[in-house]
Short mmCIF file of C-alpha atoms in Angstrom, two decimals:
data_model
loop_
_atom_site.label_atom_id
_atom_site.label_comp_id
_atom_site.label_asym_id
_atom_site.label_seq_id
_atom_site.Cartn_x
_atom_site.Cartn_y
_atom_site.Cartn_z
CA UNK J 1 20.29 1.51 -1.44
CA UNK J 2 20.20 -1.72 -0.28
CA UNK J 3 19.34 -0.42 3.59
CA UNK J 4 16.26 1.38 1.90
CA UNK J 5 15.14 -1.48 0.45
CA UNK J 6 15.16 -3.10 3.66
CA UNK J 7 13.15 -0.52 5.45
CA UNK J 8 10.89 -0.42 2.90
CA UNK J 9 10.36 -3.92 2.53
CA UNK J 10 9.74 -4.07 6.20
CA UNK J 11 7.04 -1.31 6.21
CA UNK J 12 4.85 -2.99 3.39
CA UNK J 13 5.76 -6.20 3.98
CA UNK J 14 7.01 -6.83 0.88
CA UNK J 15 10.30 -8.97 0.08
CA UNK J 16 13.17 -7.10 -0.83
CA UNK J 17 13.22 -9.10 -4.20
CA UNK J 18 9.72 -7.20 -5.57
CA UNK J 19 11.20 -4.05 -4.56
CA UNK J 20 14.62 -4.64 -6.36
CA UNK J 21 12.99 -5.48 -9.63
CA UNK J 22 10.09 -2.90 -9.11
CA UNK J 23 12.91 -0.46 -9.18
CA UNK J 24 14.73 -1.93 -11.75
CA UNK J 25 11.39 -1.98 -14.15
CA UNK J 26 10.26 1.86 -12.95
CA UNK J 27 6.71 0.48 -11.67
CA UNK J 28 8.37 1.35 -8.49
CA UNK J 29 10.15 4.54 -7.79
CA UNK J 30 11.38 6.78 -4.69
CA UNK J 31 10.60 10.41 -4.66
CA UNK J 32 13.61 12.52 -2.88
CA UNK J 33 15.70 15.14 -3.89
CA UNK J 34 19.39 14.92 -3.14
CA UNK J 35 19.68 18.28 -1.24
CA UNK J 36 16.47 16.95 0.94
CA UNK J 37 17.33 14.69 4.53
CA UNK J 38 13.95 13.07 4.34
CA UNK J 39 13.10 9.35 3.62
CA UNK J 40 12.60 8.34 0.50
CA UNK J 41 8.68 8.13 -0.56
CA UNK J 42 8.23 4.64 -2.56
CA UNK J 43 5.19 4.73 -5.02
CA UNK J 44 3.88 1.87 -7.10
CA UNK J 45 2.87 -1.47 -7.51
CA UNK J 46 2.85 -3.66 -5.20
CA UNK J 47 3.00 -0.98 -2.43
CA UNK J 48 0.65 0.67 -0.50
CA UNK J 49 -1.14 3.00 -2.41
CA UNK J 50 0.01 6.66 -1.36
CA UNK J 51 -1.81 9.98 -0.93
CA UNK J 52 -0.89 13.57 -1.75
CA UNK J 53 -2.25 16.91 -0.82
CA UNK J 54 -2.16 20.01 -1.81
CA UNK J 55 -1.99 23.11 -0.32
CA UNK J 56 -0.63 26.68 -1.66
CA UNK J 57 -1.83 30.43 -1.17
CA UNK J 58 -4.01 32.28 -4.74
CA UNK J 59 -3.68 35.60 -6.00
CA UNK J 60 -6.83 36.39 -3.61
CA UNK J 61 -5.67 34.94 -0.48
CA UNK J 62 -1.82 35.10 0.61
CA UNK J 63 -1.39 33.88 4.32
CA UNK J 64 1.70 31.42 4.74
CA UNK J 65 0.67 30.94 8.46
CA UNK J 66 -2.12 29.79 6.90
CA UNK J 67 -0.56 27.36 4.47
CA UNK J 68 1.54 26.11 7.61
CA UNK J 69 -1.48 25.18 9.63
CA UNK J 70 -2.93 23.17 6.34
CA UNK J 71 0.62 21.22 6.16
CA UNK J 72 0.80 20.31 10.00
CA UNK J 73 -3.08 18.94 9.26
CA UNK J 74 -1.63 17.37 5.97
CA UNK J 75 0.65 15.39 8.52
CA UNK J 76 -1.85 14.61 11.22
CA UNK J 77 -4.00 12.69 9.41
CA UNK J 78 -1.69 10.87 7.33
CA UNK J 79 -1.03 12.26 3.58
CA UNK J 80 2.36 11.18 1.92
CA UNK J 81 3.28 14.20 0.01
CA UNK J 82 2.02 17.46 -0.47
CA UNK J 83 2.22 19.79 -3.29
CA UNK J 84 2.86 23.87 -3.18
CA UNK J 85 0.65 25.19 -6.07
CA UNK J 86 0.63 28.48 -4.75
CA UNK J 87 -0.12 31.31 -6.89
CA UNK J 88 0.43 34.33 -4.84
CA UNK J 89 2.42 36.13 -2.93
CA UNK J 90 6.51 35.59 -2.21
CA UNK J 91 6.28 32.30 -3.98
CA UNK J 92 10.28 31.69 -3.43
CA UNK J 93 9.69 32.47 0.29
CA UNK J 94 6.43 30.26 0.58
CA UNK J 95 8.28 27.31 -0.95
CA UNK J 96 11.51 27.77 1.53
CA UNK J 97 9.04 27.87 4.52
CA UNK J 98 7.22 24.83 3.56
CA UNK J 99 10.26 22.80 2.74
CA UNK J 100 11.85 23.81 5.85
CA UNK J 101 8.65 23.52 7.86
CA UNK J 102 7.68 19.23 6.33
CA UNK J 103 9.91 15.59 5.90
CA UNK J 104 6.70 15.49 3.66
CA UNK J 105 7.86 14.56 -0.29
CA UNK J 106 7.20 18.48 -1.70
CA UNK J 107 5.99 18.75 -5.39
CA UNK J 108 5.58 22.04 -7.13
CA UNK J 109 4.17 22.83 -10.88
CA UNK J 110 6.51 24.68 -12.05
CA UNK J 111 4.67 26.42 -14.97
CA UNK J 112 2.53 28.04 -11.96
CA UNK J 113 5.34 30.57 -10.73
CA UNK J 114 6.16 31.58 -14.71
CA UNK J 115 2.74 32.28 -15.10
CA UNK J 116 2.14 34.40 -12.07
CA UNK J 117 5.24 36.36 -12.61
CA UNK J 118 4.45 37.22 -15.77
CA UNK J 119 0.79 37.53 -16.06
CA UNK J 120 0.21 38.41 -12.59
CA UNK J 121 2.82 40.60 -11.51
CA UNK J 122 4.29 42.24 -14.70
CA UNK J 123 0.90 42.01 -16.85
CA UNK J 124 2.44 40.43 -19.99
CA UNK J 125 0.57 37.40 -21.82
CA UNK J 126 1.76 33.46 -21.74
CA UNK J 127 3.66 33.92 -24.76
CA UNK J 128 6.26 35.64 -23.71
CA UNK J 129 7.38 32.17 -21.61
CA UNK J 130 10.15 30.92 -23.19
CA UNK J 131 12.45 27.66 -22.21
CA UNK J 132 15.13 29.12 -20.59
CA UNK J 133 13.03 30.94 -18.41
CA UNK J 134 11.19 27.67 -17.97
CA UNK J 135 14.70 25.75 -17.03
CA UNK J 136 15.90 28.62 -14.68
CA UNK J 137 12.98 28.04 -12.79
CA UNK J 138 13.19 24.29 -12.33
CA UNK J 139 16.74 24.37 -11.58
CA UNK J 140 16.42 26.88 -8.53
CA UNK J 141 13.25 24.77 -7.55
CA UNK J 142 15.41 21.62 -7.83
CA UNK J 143 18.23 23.20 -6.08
CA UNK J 144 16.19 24.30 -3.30
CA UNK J 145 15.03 20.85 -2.48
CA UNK J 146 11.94 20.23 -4.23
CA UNK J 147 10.94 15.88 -5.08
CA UNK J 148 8.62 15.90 -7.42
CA UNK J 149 7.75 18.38 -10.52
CA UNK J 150 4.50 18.46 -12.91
CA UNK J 151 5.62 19.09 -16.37
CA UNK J 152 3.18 19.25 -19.09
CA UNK J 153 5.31 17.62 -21.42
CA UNK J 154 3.11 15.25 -23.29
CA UNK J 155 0.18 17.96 -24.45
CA UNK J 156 1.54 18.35 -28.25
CA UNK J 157 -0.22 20.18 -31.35
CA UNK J 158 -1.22 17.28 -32.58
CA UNK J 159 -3.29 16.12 -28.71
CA UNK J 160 -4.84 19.97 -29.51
CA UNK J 161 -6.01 19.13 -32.87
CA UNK J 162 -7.69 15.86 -31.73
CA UNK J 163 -9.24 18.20 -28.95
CA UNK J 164 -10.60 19.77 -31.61
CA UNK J 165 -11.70 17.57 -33.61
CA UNK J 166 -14.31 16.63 -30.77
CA UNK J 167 -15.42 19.75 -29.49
CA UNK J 168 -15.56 19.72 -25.40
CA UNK J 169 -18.24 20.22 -22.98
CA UNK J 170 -15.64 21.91 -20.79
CA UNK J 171 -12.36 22.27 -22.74
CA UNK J 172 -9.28 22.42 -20.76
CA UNK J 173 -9.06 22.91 -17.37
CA UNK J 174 -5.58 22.30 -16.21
CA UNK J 175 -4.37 25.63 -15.75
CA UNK J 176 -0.78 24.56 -17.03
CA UNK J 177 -2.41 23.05 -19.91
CA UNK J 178 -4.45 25.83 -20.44
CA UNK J 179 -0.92 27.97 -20.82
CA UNK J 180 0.42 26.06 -22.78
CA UNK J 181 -2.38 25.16 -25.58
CA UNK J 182 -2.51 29.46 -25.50
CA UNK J 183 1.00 29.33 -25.81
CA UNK J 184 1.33 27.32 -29.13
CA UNK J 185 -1.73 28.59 -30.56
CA UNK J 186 -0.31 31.93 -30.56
CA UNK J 187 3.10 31.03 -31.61
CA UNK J 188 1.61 28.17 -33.90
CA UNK J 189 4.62 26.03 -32.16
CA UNK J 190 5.23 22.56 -30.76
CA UNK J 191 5.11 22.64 -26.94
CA UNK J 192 8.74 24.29 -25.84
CA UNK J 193 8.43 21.41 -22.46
CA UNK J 194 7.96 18.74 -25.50
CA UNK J 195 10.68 19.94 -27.61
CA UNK J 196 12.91 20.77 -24.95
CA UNK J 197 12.29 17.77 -22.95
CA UNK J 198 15.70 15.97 -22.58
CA UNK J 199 16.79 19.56 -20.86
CA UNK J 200 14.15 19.33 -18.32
CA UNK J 201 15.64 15.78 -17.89
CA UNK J 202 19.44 16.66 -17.51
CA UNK J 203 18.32 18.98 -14.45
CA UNK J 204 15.98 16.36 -13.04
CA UNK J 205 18.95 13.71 -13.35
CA UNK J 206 21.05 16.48 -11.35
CA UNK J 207 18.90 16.62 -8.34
CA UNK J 208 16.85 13.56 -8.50
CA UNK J 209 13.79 15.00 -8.94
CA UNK J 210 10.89 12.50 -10.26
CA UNK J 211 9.56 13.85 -12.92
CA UNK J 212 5.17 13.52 -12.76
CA UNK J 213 4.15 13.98 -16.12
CA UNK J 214 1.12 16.25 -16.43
CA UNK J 215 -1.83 15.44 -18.03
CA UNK J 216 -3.27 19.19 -19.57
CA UNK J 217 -5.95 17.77 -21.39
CA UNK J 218 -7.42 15.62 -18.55
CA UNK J 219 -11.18 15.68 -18.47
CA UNK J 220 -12.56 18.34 -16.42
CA UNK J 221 -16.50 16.68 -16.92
CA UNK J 222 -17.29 13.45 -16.93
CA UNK J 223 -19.08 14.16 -20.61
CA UNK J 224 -15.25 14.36 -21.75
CA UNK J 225 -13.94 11.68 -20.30
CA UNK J 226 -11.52 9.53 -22.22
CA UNK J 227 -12.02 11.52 -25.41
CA UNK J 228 -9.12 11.53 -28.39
CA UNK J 229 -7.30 14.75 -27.01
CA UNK J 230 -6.77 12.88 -23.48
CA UNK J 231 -5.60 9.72 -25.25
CA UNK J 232 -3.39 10.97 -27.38
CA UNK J 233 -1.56 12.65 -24.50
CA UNK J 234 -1.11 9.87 -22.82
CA UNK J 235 0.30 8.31 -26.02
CA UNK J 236 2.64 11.05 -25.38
CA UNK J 237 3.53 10.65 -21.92
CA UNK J 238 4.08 6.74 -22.70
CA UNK J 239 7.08 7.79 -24.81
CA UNK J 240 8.25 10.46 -22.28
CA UNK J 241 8.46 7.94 -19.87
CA UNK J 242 10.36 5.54 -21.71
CA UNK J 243 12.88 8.77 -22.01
CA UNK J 244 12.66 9.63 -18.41
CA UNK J 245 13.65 5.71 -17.53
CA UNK J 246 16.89 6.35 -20.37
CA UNK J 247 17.91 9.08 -18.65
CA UNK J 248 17.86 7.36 -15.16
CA UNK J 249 15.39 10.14 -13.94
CA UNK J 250 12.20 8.42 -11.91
CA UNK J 251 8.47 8.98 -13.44
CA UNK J 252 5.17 8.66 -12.89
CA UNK J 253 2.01 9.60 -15.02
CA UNK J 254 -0.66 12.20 -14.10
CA UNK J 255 -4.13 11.32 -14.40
CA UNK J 256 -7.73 12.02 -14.67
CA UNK J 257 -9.90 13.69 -13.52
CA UNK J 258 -13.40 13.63 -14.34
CA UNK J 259 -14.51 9.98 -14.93
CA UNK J 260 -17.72 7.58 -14.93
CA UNK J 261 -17.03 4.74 -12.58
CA UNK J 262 -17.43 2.53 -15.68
CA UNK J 263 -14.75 4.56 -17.52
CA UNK J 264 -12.46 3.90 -14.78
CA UNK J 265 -11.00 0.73 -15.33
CA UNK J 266 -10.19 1.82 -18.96
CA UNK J 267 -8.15 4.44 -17.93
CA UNK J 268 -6.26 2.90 -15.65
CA UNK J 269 -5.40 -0.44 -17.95
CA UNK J 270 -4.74 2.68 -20.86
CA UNK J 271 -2.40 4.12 -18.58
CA UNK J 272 -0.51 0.98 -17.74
CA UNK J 273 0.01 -0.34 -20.88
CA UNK J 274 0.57 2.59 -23.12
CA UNK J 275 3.18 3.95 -20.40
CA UNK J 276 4.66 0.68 -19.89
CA UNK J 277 3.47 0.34 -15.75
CA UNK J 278 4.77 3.70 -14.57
CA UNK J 279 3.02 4.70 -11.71
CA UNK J 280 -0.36 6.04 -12.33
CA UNK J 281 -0.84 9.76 -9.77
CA UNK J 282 -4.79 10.25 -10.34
CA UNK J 283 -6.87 13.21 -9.18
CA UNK J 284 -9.33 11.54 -7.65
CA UNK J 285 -11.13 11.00 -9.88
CA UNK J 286 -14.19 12.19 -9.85
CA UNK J 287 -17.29 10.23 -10.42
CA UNK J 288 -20.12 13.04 -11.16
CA UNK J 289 -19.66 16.35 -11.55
CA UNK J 290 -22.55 17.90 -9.49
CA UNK J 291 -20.55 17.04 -6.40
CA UNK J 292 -19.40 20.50 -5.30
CA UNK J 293 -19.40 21.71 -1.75
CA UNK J 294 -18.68 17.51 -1.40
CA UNK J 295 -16.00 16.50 -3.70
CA UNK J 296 -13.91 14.99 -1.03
CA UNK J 297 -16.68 11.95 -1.65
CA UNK J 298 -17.00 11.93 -5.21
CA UNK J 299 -12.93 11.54 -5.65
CA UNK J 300 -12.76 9.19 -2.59
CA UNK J 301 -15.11 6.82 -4.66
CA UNK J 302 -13.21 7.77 -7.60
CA UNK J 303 -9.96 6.97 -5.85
CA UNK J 304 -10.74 3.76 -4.30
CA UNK J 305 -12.21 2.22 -7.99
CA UNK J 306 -8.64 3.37 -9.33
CA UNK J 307 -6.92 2.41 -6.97
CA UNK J 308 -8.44 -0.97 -7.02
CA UNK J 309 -7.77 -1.34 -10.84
CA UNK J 310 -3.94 -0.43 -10.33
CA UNK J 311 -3.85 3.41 -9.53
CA UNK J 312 -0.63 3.83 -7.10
CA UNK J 313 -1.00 7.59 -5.78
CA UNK J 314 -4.07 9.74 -5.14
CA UNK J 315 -4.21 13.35 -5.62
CA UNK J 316 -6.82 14.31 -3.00
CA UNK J 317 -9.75 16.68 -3.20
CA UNK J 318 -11.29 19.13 -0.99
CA UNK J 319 -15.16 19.88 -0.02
CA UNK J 320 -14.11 23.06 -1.92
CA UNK J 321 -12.75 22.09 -5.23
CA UNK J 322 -14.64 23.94 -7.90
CA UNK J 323 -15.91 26.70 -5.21
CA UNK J 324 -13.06 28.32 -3.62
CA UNK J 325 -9.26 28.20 -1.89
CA UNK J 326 -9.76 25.25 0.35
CA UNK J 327 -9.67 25.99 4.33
CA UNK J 328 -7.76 24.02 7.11
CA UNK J 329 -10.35 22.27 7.79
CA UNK J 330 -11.56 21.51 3.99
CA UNK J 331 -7.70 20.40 4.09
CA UNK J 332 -8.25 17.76 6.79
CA UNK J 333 -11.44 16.22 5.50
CA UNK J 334 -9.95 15.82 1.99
CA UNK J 335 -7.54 14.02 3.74
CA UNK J 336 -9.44 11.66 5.70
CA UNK J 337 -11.56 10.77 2.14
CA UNK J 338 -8.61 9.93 0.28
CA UNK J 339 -7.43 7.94 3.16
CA UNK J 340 -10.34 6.54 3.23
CA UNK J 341 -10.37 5.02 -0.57
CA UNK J 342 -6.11 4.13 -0.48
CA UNK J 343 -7.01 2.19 2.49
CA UNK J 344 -10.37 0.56 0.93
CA UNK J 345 -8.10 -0.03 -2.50
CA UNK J 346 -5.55 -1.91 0.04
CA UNK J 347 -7.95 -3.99 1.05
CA UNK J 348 -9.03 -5.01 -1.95
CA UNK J 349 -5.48 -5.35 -3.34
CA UNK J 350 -4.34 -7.82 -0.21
CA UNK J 351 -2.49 -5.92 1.37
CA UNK J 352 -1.52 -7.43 4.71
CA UNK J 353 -1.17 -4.09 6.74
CA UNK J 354 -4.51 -2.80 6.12
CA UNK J 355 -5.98 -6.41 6.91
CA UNK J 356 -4.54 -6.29 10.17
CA UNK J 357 -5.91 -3.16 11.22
CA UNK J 358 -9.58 -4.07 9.70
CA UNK J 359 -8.98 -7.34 12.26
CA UNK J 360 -7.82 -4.98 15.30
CA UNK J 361 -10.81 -2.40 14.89
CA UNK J 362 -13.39 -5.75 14.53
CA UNK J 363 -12.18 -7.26 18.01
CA UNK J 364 -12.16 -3.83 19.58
CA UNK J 365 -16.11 -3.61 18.78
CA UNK J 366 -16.60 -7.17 19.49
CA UNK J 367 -15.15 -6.75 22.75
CA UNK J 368 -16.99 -3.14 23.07
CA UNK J 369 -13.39 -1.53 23.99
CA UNK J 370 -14.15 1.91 22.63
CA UNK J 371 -10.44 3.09 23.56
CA UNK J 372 -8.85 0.86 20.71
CA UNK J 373 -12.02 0.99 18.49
CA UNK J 374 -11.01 5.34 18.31
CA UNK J 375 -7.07 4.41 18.09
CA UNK J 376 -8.00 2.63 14.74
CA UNK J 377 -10.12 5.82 13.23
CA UNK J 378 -8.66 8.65 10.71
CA UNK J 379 -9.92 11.07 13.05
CA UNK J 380 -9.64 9.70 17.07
CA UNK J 381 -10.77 13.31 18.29
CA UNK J 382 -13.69 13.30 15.86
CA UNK J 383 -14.44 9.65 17.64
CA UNK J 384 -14.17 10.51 20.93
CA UNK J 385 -16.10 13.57 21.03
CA UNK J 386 -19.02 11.40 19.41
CA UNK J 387 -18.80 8.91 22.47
CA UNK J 388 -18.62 11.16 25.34
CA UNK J 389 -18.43 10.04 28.78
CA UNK J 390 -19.19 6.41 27.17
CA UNK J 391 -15.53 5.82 25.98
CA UNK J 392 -14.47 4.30 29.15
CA UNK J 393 -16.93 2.06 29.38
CA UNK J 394 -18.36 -1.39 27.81
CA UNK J 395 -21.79 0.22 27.51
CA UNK J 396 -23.05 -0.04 23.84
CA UNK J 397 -23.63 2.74 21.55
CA UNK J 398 -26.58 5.17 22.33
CA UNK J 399 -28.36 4.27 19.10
CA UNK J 400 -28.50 0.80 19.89
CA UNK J 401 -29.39 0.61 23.87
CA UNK J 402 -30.24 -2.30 25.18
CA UNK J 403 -30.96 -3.79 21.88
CA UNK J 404 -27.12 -4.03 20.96
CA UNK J 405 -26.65 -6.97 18.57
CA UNK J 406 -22.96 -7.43 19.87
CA UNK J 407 -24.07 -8.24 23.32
CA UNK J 408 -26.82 -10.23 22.04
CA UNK J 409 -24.20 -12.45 19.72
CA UNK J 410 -22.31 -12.86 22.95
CA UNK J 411 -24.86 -14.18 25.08
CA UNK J 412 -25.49 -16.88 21.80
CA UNK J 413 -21.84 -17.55 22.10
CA UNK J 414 -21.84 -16.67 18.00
#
């Protein structure tokens, strides 16, 4: 342990000493399974702030070549975990490839393969899911390697009945949430993940899986944002965590979702106090909810206001979330955008790293070296196709001619 606090504290720059007691306090944690040889991903405060994406075949499109290609762009351009949400095909065999295929943190949900193998392939209804089917599955997920599971532990009755109490514009749109509020309604039963919780935790505790505690009743419209049935959730997963921590099994806390930019703050100070500083894993979020066919930018503004306020890891979001099952290249500019806003966020949060870089890619213009200026960029290809023949050169920009205020600063001497 000690190396890997070393390492780590050489990477961000951090002493050893915040790490130790970051750890100790769970506003830090690593995300690795035991069975995995993969480093460690550290996530919280006062690190970096991390990104994840998500990839995964659908019912409508199965093509694990496919899903390959999006986790080898996932890598290029910098994410820090990915998920497997897939809801189609071999899902066993999908997982195993991807695992096999990434040194990329993997997270799964695990409620996603119940529900296709019952509803999809043998046509039964959600209610026939019950716990030990639910534990059989995260164990064999566990055992095949996988870091990090969403459980929708903390979406009770009694988060439900404040739903209702306040009718939504949208209702629920986390598909496990949606499961599971079908679930108890027809069996008028507490959550089995709730109830069953400390089971979920003894396999978690055998592998070392982090637990990310799902938030089913996040707000899929900005109109719902930070309504009672979201709260109380959270109330929830604050007490989940504090069993996760007992347990010795690492957490972090899901998050919105659809927010205002003036809701943001809230939600993140919410989520830090009521869950005692886990680390807060935020979709986005997204700041308007006309956005579609661009909601890369709405949850890279989303994402660098939380981020900012004390969000640690960002879920991104693709130019085709809400429209369809994102391509490779939908993949790669979600990527870049949430890169984009973790790096902004670092900025704003100090962080000596991302300074140094914003210094590098200033003297590279200054100096009109358009070689280093691309070797800073998300995207050097995108970069260098845009200058052409021009890279090798100290010619300015072809917008700015003649009339380039950099060469006219340097014959000022400013």
């Amino acid at each position: 342990m000690e190396e890997l606090i070393r390492l780590i504290s050489e990477d961000e720059e951090i002493s050893p000493e915040e790490i130790r007691q970051g750890i100790h306090e769970g506003s830090i944690i690593l995300v690795k399974n035991i069975k995995r040889d993969i480093k460690p991903l550290a996530i919280g405060k006062p690190l970096s702030v991390k990104i994840n994406a998500n990839i995964g075949t659908s019912h409508y499109s199965v093509d694990i070549e496919e899903e390959l290609k999006k986790l080898e762009i996932c890598e290029k351009f910098g994410a820090d975990a990915v998920m497997d949400l897939s809801t189609g095909g071999d899902l066993k065999k999908i997982r195993k490839e991807i695992l096999s295929a990434t040194k990329l943190p993997l997270g799964t949900v695990p409620i996603y393969e119940i529900a296709y193998e019952l509803m999809v392939k043998k046509g039964m209804a959600i209610e026939k899911m019950d716990i030990d089917v639910f534990l059989e599955v995260i164990e064999e997920q566990a055992a095949e390697g996988v870091d990090f599971m969403t459980i929708h532990a903390g979406l009770t009755r009694e988060c439900v009945k404040r739903l209702k109490n306040r009718k939504r514009t949208l209702g629920v749109v986390s598909r496990g949430g949606s499961l599971l509020v079908e679930w108890m309604e027809k069996h008028n039963k507490e959550n089995p993940l709730y109830e069953h919780f400390d089971r979920i935790l003894d396999i978690a505790k055998k592998y070392n899986v982090t637990m990310s505690l799902g938030d089913g009743l996040r707000p899929g419209s900005t109109l719902d944002a930070t309504d009672g049935g979201q709260i109380q959730e959270l109330i929830i997963l604050g007490e989940l965590v504090r069993a996760c921590r007992e347990k010795g099994v690492p957490v972090m806390v899901e998050g919105p979702g659809h927010v205002p930019i003036d809701q943001i703050e809230t939600n993140i100070k919410l989520e830090k106090n009521l869950c005692d500083n886990a680390p807060f894993y935020v979709l986005g979020p997204l700041v308007t909810d006309i956005g579609a066919g661009y909601d890369h930018i709405t949850a890279a503004i989303g994402g660098a206001w939380a981020a900012y306020f004390g969000a640690d890891f960002l879920c991104y979001v693709t130019p085709a979330e809400h429209l369809s099952l994102p391509t490779a290249e939908d993949v790669k500019e979600g990527v870049i955008a949430l890169k984009l806003a973790a790096h902004s966020a670092d900025l704003a949060r100090g962080n000596k790293k991302a300074w140094r870089r914003e210094l590098e890619m200033s003297r590279a213009r200054r100096e009109l070296n358009w070689e280093r200026q691309v070797s800073f960029t998300l995207n050097p290809q995108k970069a260098k196709n845009m200058l052409g023949d021009r890279i090798k050169s100290e010619s300015p920009c072809s917008m700015c001619g003649d009339l380039c205020a950099i060469k006219t600063s340097g014959r000022c001497h400013i």
